Amino acid sequence: MLEYLTLTSVTCSEKDWIMEKTITPEKRDSYHHGDLRSQLIEATRILVEEKGPDHFSVSEACRRAGVSSAAPYKHFKDKGEMLRAVALEGMKRQRVDLVRELEKYPAGSLDRIVAMGRVYVRFAVDEPGVFRLMFGLSEGHAEHSALVETGNNTFAVVQQEVARYRGSEAVAPEDAHKAFLLWSFVHGLSFLTIDGKLAEKKLDVDLEAVLADIALRVVGHPTD
C-alpha cells in the first residue's frame, strides 16, 4: 500500500527461504538487447535476496549472469541504477499480485480489503530482500519517475478499493486517510514477520484473523 503496496493464509513463523532461480553461469557471447538487461536484473535480485542490497556487488552479478564486467554499463550507469531496476520490477510484481487477488472477491466487499493486506505481507515474506530494498532505497528515488509512478498507481488501487467499500467510485479524503492507515498496519506487520519478531516473542498469530481485524477497525462495517 502507499508507495509500495501491494496469501492464501501463511503462518507467522518466519519463512527464511530464498527464491532461487537458476542462471546459466557460462559467459554468453551474444544477447538480445532486452535479454542482457533482464538477465542482470535477475542476477541482482537473487544476490539481494541472498546478501541484502548493502552487500551486493556488480562484479558478482556479472558472474552470476555469465557476462563480462563491462556488460552492465550498456544498460545501467551504476550500481544504484541496477538496484532501482530490481526495486521497480518488484513493485510491478507486487501490483500484478494485488490485482489478481482482488479479482477473486466481489467488488466493494471487505474480503477485498483483507486481500490487499494479504498480498502485501505475502510479498514481504516471499521476497524479503526486495521488500527491504524497495523501502530502503532512498537515494535518487524521487528522481526515478517510474518508481514514483508505479508506487502512486498501486496506492491509487488501495484508495479506490476503500472508496468502493464505502459505496462510491469517487475517492474522498477520508478514503485516502483510511488507505494510509491500512498501509501503516500491514507494513508494520510485514516487518515484524520478516524480522523474526513474532517468533522471538513466541506469538502464535493467525494472520488472516489479524488482517480481518485490521480491515474492520480501519474501514468499519459497510453501514458505519
PDB file of C-alpha atoms in Angstrom:
ATOM      1  CA  MET A   1       0.000   0.000   0.000  1.00  0.00           C
ATOM      2  CA  LEU A   2       1.063   3.637  -0.273  1.00  0.00           C
ATOM      3  CA  GLU A   3       4.160   3.817  -2.450  1.00  0.00           C
ATOM      4  CA  TYR A   4       4.841   0.101  -2.416  1.00  0.00           C
ATOM      5  CA  LEU A   5       1.644  -1.812  -1.939  1.00  0.00           C
ATOM      6  CA  THR A   6       0.888  -4.419  -2.566  1.00  0.00           C
ATOM      7  CA  LEU A   7      -1.663 -15.448   0.759  1.00  0.00           C
ATOM      8  CA  THR A   8      -3.828 -17.749   0.916  1.00  0.00           C
ATOM      9  CA  SER A   9      -3.055 -17.747   4.652  1.00  0.00           C
ATOM     10  CA  VAL A  10       0.523 -18.094   5.770  1.00  0.00           C
ATOM     11  CA  THR A  11       1.662 -18.778   9.275  1.00  0.00           C
ATOM     12  CA  CYS A  12       3.635 -16.087  11.071  1.00  0.00           C
ATOM     13  CA  SER A  13       6.575 -18.313  11.802  1.00  0.00           C
ATOM     14  CA  GLU A  14       9.114 -16.533   9.629  1.00  0.00           C
ATOM     15  CA  LYS A  15       9.974 -18.049   6.281  1.00  0.00           C
ATOM     16  CA  ASP A  16      13.661 -17.736   5.598  1.00  0.00           C
ATOM     17  CA  TRP A  17      13.680 -19.287   2.195  1.00  0.00           C
ATOM     18  CA  ILE A  18      15.372 -17.534  -0.678  1.00  0.00           C
ATOM     19  CA  MET A  19      13.718 -17.638  -4.069  1.00  0.00           C
ATOM     20  CA  GLU A  20      16.374 -19.339  -6.127  1.00  0.00           C
ATOM     21  CA  LYS A  21      16.255 -19.198  -9.901  1.00  0.00           C
ATOM     22  CA  THR A  22      18.870 -20.921 -11.979  1.00  0.00           C
ATOM     23  CA  ILE A  23      21.043 -18.680 -14.105  1.00  0.00           C
ATOM     24  CA  THR A  24      23.422 -20.312 -16.544  1.00  0.00           C
ATOM     25  CA  PRO A  25      26.931 -19.472 -15.312  1.00  0.00           C
ATOM     26  CA  GLU A  26      28.740 -19.680 -18.645  1.00  0.00           C
ATOM     27  CA  LYS A  27      29.717 -16.379 -20.189  1.00  0.00           C
ATOM     28  CA  ARG A  28      27.495 -15.600 -23.163  1.00  0.00           C
ATOM     29  CA  ASP A  29      28.976 -14.159 -26.329  1.00  0.00           C
ATOM     30  CA  SER A  30      25.757 -12.578 -27.518  1.00  0.00           C
ATOM     31  CA  TYR A  31      22.411 -11.468 -26.111  1.00  0.00           C
ATOM     32  CA  HIS A  32      19.303  -9.945 -27.457  1.00  0.00           C
ATOM     33  CA  HIS A  33      19.218  -6.349 -26.235  1.00  0.00           C
ATOM     34  CA  GLY A  34      16.433  -6.942 -23.711  1.00  0.00           C
ATOM     35  CA  ASP A  35      17.761 -10.320 -22.554  1.00  0.00           C
ATOM     36  CA  LEU A  36      21.024  -8.945 -21.183  1.00  0.00           C
ATOM     37  CA  ARG A  37      19.241  -6.319 -19.129  1.00  0.00           C
ATOM     38  CA  SER A  38      16.705  -8.775 -17.711  1.00  0.00           C
ATOM     39  CA  GLN A  39      19.464 -11.312 -17.011  1.00  0.00           C
ATOM     40  CA  LEU A  40      21.399  -8.745 -14.991  1.00  0.00           C
ATOM     41  CA  ILE A  41      18.281  -7.635 -13.108  1.00  0.00           C
ATOM     42  CA  GLU A  42      17.513 -11.235 -12.190  1.00  0.00           C
ATOM     43  CA  ALA A  43      21.089 -11.888 -11.066  1.00  0.00           C
ATOM     44  CA  THR A  44      20.946  -8.742  -8.945  1.00  0.00           C
ATOM     45  CA  ARG A  45      17.600  -9.776  -7.460  1.00  0.00           C
ATOM     46  CA  ILE A  46      18.981 -13.138  -6.396  1.00  0.00           C
ATOM     47  CA  LEU A  47      22.012 -11.506  -4.771  1.00  0.00           C
ATOM     48  CA  VAL A  48      19.779  -9.010  -2.969  1.00  0.00           C
ATOM     49  CA  GLU A  49      17.806 -11.928  -1.542  1.00  0.00           C
ATOM     50  CA  GLU A  50      20.940 -13.816  -0.574  1.00  0.00           C
ATOM     51  CA  LYS A  51      23.051 -10.988   0.815  1.00  0.00           C
ATOM     52  CA  GLY A  52      20.942  -7.857   1.031  1.00  0.00           C
ATOM     53  CA  PRO A  53      21.356  -4.701  -1.073  1.00  0.00           C
ATOM     54  CA  ASP A  54      24.238  -3.409   1.049  1.00  0.00           C
ATOM     55  CA  HIS A  55      26.419  -6.416   0.184  1.00  0.00           C
ATOM     56  CA  PHE A  56      25.534  -6.725  -3.481  1.00  0.00           C
ATOM     57  CA  SER A  57      28.345  -6.161  -5.973  1.00  0.00           C
ATOM     58  CA  VAL A  58      28.165  -5.522  -9.693  1.00  0.00           C
ATOM     59  CA  SER A  59      31.041  -7.916 -10.383  1.00  0.00           C
ATOM     60  CA  GLU A  60      29.273 -10.768  -8.610  1.00  0.00           C
ATOM     61  CA  ALA A  61      26.059 -10.051 -10.503  1.00  0.00           C
ATOM     62  CA  CYS A  62      28.060 -10.289 -13.721  1.00  0.00           C
ATOM     63  CA  ARG A  63      29.496 -13.652 -12.687  1.00  0.00           C
ATOM     64  CA  ARG A  64      26.032 -14.940 -11.821  1.00  0.00           C
ATOM     65  CA  ALA A  65      24.672 -13.752 -15.164  1.00  0.00           C
ATOM     66  CA  GLY A  66      27.667 -15.140 -17.040  1.00  0.00           C
ATOM     67  CA  VAL A  67      28.631 -11.836 -18.652  1.00  0.00           C
ATOM     68  CA  SER A  68      31.685  -9.602 -18.682  1.00  0.00           C
ATOM     69  CA  SER A  69      32.172  -6.916 -16.059  1.00  0.00           C
ATOM     70  CA  ALA A  70      31.592  -4.272 -18.727  1.00  0.00           C
ATOM     71  CA  ALA A  71      28.183  -5.654 -19.722  1.00  0.00           C
ATOM     72  CA  PRO A  72      26.049  -3.814 -17.121  1.00  0.00           C
ATOM     73  CA  TYR A  73      27.165  -0.413 -18.336  1.00  0.00           C
ATOM     74  CA  LYS A  74      25.359  -0.958 -21.619  1.00  0.00           C
ATOM     75  CA  HIS A  75      22.112  -0.678 -19.662  1.00  0.00           C
ATOM     76  CA  PHE A  76      22.870   0.829 -16.233  1.00  0.00           C
ATOM     77  CA  LYS A  77      25.012   3.798 -15.345  1.00  0.00           C
ATOM     78  CA  ASP A  78      25.930   2.476 -11.891  1.00  0.00           C
ATOM     79  CA  LYS A  79      25.156   0.017  -9.100  1.00  0.00           C
ATOM     80  CA  GLY A  80      22.346   2.176  -7.757  1.00  0.00           C
ATOM     81  CA  GLU A  81      20.532   2.057 -11.065  1.00  0.00           C
ATOM     82  CA  MET A  82      20.711  -1.750 -11.070  1.00  0.00           C
ATOM     83  CA  LEU A  83      19.182  -1.835  -7.604  1.00  0.00           C
ATOM     84  CA  ARG A  84      16.452   0.601  -8.615  1.00  0.00           C
ATOM     85  CA  ALA A  85      15.622  -1.682 -11.546  1.00  0.00           C
ATOM     86  CA  VAL A  86      15.209  -4.600  -9.137  1.00  0.00           C
ATOM     87  CA  ALA A  87      13.001  -2.487  -6.885  1.00  0.00           C
ATOM     88  CA  LEU A  88      10.868  -1.402  -9.829  1.00  0.00           C
ATOM     89  CA  GLU A  89      10.380  -4.963 -11.063  1.00  0.00           C
ATOM     90  CA  GLY A  90       9.426  -5.966  -7.516  1.00  0.00           C
ATOM     91  CA  MET A  91       6.841  -3.194  -7.325  1.00  0.00           C
ATOM     92  CA  LYS A  92       5.373  -4.308 -10.646  1.00  0.00           C
ATOM     93  CA  ARG A  93       5.120  -7.945  -9.492  1.00  0.00           C
ATOM     94  CA  GLN A  94       3.508  -6.803  -6.274  1.00  0.00           C
ATOM     95  CA  ARG A  95       0.884  -4.789  -8.162  1.00  0.00           C
ATOM     96  CA  VAL A  96       0.116  -7.684 -10.517  1.00  0.00           C
ATOM     97  CA  ASP A  97      -0.380  -9.946  -7.489  1.00  0.00           C
ATOM     98  CA  LEU A  98      -2.626  -7.338  -5.906  1.00  0.00           C
ATOM     99  CA  VAL A  99      -4.914  -7.024  -8.913  1.00  0.00           C
ATOM    100  CA  ARG A 100      -5.052 -10.800  -9.384  1.00  0.00           C
ATOM    101  CA  GLU A 101      -6.010 -11.347  -5.739  1.00  0.00           C
ATOM    102  CA  LEU A 102      -8.722  -8.694  -5.855  1.00  0.00           C
ATOM    103  CA  GLU A 103     -10.377 -10.438  -8.800  1.00  0.00           C
ATOM    104  CA  LYS A 104     -11.254 -13.366  -6.533  1.00  0.00           C
ATOM    105  CA  TYR A 105     -13.741 -11.342  -4.462  1.00  0.00           C
ATOM    106  CA  PRO A 106     -16.912  -9.317  -5.074  1.00  0.00           C
ATOM    107  CA  ALA A 107     -16.492  -5.609  -5.701  1.00  0.00           C
ATOM    108  CA  GLY A 108     -16.993  -3.467  -2.615  1.00  0.00           C
ATOM    109  CA  SER A 109     -16.558  -6.379  -0.192  1.00  0.00           C
ATOM    110  CA  LEU A 110     -14.494  -6.492   2.973  1.00  0.00           C
ATOM    111  CA  ASP A 111     -12.747  -9.541   1.512  1.00  0.00           C
ATOM    112  CA  ARG A 112     -11.063  -7.267  -0.997  1.00  0.00           C
ATOM    113  CA  ILE A 113      -9.716  -5.028   1.776  1.00  0.00           C
ATOM    114  CA  VAL A 114      -8.329  -8.091   3.570  1.00  0.00           C
ATOM    115  CA  ALA A 115      -6.886  -9.398   0.293  1.00  0.00           C
ATOM    116  CA  MET A 116      -4.779  -6.267  -0.171  1.00  0.00           C
ATOM    117  CA  GLY A 117      -3.146  -6.781   3.203  1.00  0.00           C
ATOM    118  CA  ARG A 118      -2.625 -10.461   2.439  1.00  0.00           C
ATOM    119  CA  VAL A 119      -0.788  -9.671  -0.784  1.00  0.00           C
ATOM    120  CA  TYR A 120       1.384  -7.094   0.946  1.00  0.00           C
ATOM    121  CA  VAL A 121       2.501  -9.439   3.725  1.00  0.00           C
ATOM    122  CA  ARG A 122       2.914 -12.352   1.327  1.00  0.00           C
ATOM    123  CA  PHE A 123       5.249 -10.339  -0.895  1.00  0.00           C
ATOM    124  CA  ALA A 124       7.380  -9.371   2.104  1.00  0.00           C
ATOM    125  CA  VAL A 125       7.620 -12.997   3.221  1.00  0.00           C
ATOM    126  CA  ASP A 126       8.353 -14.341  -0.269  1.00  0.00           C
ATOM    127  CA  GLU A 127      10.849 -11.638  -1.258  1.00  0.00           C
ATOM    128  CA  PRO A 128      12.217 -10.070   1.936  1.00  0.00           C
ATOM    129  CA  GLY A 129      15.367  -8.780   0.246  1.00  0.00           C
ATOM    130  CA  VAL A 130      13.478  -6.969  -2.495  1.00  0.00           C
ATOM    131  CA  PHE A 131      10.881  -5.775   0.004  1.00  0.00           C
ATOM    132  CA  ARG A 132      13.598  -4.202   2.165  1.00  0.00           C
ATOM    133  CA  LEU A 133      15.222  -2.738  -0.938  1.00  0.00           C
ATOM    134  CA  MET A 134      12.008  -1.026  -2.008  1.00  0.00           C
ATOM    135  CA  PHE A 135      11.791   0.784   1.318  1.00  0.00           C
ATOM    136  CA  GLY A 136      15.485   1.300   1.994  1.00  0.00           C
ATOM    137  CA  LEU A 137      16.408   2.611  -1.451  1.00  0.00           C
ATOM    138  CA  SER A 138      16.034   6.343  -0.947  1.00  0.00           C
ATOM    139  CA  GLU A 139      18.963   7.783  -2.897  1.00  0.00           C
ATOM    140  CA  GLY A 140      17.683   9.126  -6.194  1.00  0.00           C
ATOM    141  CA  HIS A 141      14.238   7.660  -5.653  1.00  0.00           C
ATOM    142  CA  ALA A 142      12.327  10.908  -6.105  1.00  0.00           C
ATOM    143  CA  GLU A 143      14.063  11.462  -9.452  1.00  0.00           C
ATOM    144  CA  HIS A 144      13.137   7.984 -10.705  1.00  0.00           C
ATOM    145  CA  SER A 145       9.787   8.681 -12.346  1.00  0.00           C
ATOM    146  CA  ALA A 146       8.956   5.018 -12.988  1.00  0.00           C
ATOM    147  CA  LEU A 147       9.337   4.135  -9.308  1.00  0.00           C
ATOM    148  CA  VAL A 148       7.223   7.071  -8.213  1.00  0.00           C
ATOM    149  CA  GLU A 149       4.551   6.422 -10.820  1.00  0.00           C
ATOM    150  CA  THR A 150       4.315   2.705 -10.051  1.00  0.00           C
ATOM    151  CA  GLY A 151       4.030   3.369  -6.331  1.00  0.00           C
ATOM    152  CA  ASN A 152       1.390   6.030  -6.814  1.00  0.00           C
ATOM    153  CA  ASN A 153      -0.616   3.816  -9.149  1.00  0.00           C
ATOM    154  CA  THR A 154      -0.592   0.992  -6.622  1.00  0.00           C
ATOM    155  CA  PHE A 155      -1.694   3.225  -3.791  1.00  0.00           C
ATOM    156  CA  ALA A 156      -4.461   4.529  -6.047  1.00  0.00           C
ATOM    157  CA  VAL A 157      -5.799   0.955  -6.211  1.00  0.00           C
ATOM    158  CA  VAL A 158      -5.952   0.831  -2.411  1.00  0.00           C
ATOM    159  CA  GLN A 159      -7.739   4.164  -2.213  1.00  0.00           C
ATOM    160  CA  GLN A 160     -10.216   3.058  -4.872  1.00  0.00           C
ATOM    161  CA  GLU A 161     -10.993  -0.169  -3.018  1.00  0.00           C
ATOM    162  CA  VAL A 162     -11.632   1.746   0.202  1.00  0.00           C
ATOM    163  CA  ALA A 163     -13.975   4.098  -1.666  1.00  0.00           C
ATOM    164  CA  ARG A 164     -15.845   1.178  -3.245  1.00  0.00           C
ATOM    165  CA  TYR A 165     -16.267  -0.445   0.137  1.00  0.00           C
ATOM    166  CA  ARG A 166     -17.891   2.802   1.230  1.00  0.00           C
ATOM    167  CA  GLY A 167     -20.159   2.532  -1.825  1.00  0.00           C
ATOM    168  CA  SER A 168     -18.587   5.168  -4.030  1.00  0.00           C
ATOM    169  CA  GLU A 169     -16.406   5.242  -7.139  1.00  0.00           C
ATOM    170  CA  ALA A 170     -15.040   8.661  -6.180  1.00  0.00           C
ATOM    171  CA  VAL A 171     -12.102   8.695  -3.766  1.00  0.00           C
ATOM    172  CA  ALA A 172     -12.710  11.119  -0.905  1.00  0.00           C
ATOM    173  CA  PRO A 173     -10.130  12.456   1.580  1.00  0.00           C
ATOM    174  CA  GLU A 174     -11.434  10.001   4.178  1.00  0.00           C
ATOM    175  CA  ASP A 175     -10.711   7.131   1.784  1.00  0.00           C
ATOM    176  CA  ALA A 176      -7.133   8.295   1.275  1.00  0.00           C
ATOM    177  CA  HIS A 177      -6.727   8.557   5.049  1.00  0.00           C
ATOM    178  CA  LYS A 178      -8.069   5.057   5.634  1.00  0.00           C
ATOM    179  CA  ALA A 179      -5.882   3.675   2.841  1.00  0.00           C
ATOM    180  CA  PHE A 180      -2.873   5.167   4.596  1.00  0.00           C
ATOM    181  CA  LEU A 181      -3.904   3.564   7.888  1.00  0.00           C
ATOM    182  CA  LEU A 182      -4.290   0.177   6.208  1.00  0.00           C
ATOM    183  CA  TRP A 183      -0.833   0.501   4.679  1.00  0.00           C
ATOM    184  CA  SER A 184       0.680   1.508   8.027  1.00  0.00           C
ATOM    185  CA  PHE A 185      -0.753  -1.525   9.805  1.00  0.00           C
ATOM    186  CA  VAL A 186       0.251  -4.144   7.237  1.00  0.00           C
ATOM    187  CA  HIS A 187       3.655  -2.538   6.658  1.00  0.00           C
ATOM    188  CA  GLY A 188       4.466  -2.901  10.337  1.00  0.00           C
ATOM    189  CA  LEU A 189       3.098  -6.439  10.402  1.00  0.00           C
ATOM    190  CA  SER A 190       5.242  -7.340   7.394  1.00  0.00           C
ATOM    191  CA  PHE A 191       8.452  -6.133   9.003  1.00  0.00           C
ATOM    192  CA  LEU A 192       7.615  -7.778  12.330  1.00  0.00           C
ATOM    193  CA  THR A 193       7.216 -11.019  10.419  1.00  0.00           C
ATOM    194  CA  ILE A 194      10.348 -10.952   8.276  1.00  0.00           C
ATOM    195  CA  ASP A 195      12.484  -9.532  11.105  1.00  0.00           C
ATOM    196  CA  GLY A 196      11.619 -12.553  13.261  1.00  0.00           C
ATOM    197  CA  LYS A 197       9.921 -10.527  15.996  1.00  0.00           C
ATOM    198  CA  LEU A 198       6.802 -12.692  16.114  1.00  0.00           C
ATOM    199  CA  ALA A 199       8.831 -15.852  16.651  1.00  0.00           C
ATOM    200  CA  GLU A 200      11.094 -14.042  19.113  1.00  0.00           C
ATOM    201  CA  LYS A 201       8.085 -13.074  21.232  1.00  0.00           C
ATOM    202  CA  LYS A 202       6.575 -16.545  20.763  1.00  0.00           C
ATOM    203  CA  LEU A 203       3.415 -15.002  19.354  1.00  0.00           C
ATOM    204  CA  ASP A 204       1.110 -17.507  17.697  1.00  0.00           C
ATOM    205  CA  VAL A 205      -0.647 -15.160  15.286  1.00  0.00           C
ATOM    206  CA  ASP A 206      -3.456 -16.098  12.942  1.00  0.00           C
ATOM    207  CA  LEU A 207      -2.569 -13.826  10.048  1.00  0.00           C
ATOM    208  CA  GLU A 208      -5.972 -13.969   8.368  1.00  0.00           C
ATOM    209  CA  ALA A 209      -7.702 -13.066  11.623  1.00  0.00           C
ATOM    210  CA  VAL A 210      -5.299 -10.165  12.181  1.00  0.00           C
ATOM    211  CA  LEU A 211      -5.827  -8.835   8.652  1.00  0.00           C
ATOM    212  CA  ALA A 212      -9.596  -9.070   9.001  1.00  0.00           C
ATOM    213  CA  ASP A 213      -9.439  -7.266  12.353  1.00  0.00           C
ATOM    214  CA  ILE A 214      -7.267  -4.513  10.872  1.00  0.00           C
ATOM    215  CA  ALA A 215      -9.650  -4.094   7.949  1.00  0.00           C
ATOM    216  CA  LEU A 216     -12.727  -3.818  10.155  1.00  0.00           C
ATOM    217  CA  ARG A 217     -11.087  -1.404  12.560  1.00  0.00           C
ATOM    218  CA  VAL A 218      -9.986   0.883   9.744  1.00  0.00           C
ATOM    219  CA  VAL A 219     -12.878   0.799   7.269  1.00  0.00           C
ATOM    220  CA  GLY A 220     -15.634  -0.395   9.611  1.00  0.00           C
ATOM    221  CA  HIS A 221     -18.779  -2.275   8.665  1.00  0.00           C
ATOM    222  CA  PRO A 222     -20.459  -1.198   5.412  1.00  0.00           C
ATOM    223  CA  THR A 223     -23.222   0.554   7.324  1.00  0.00           C
ATOM    224  CA  ASP A 224     -20.822   2.502   9.611  1.00  0.00           C
TER     225      ASP A 224
END
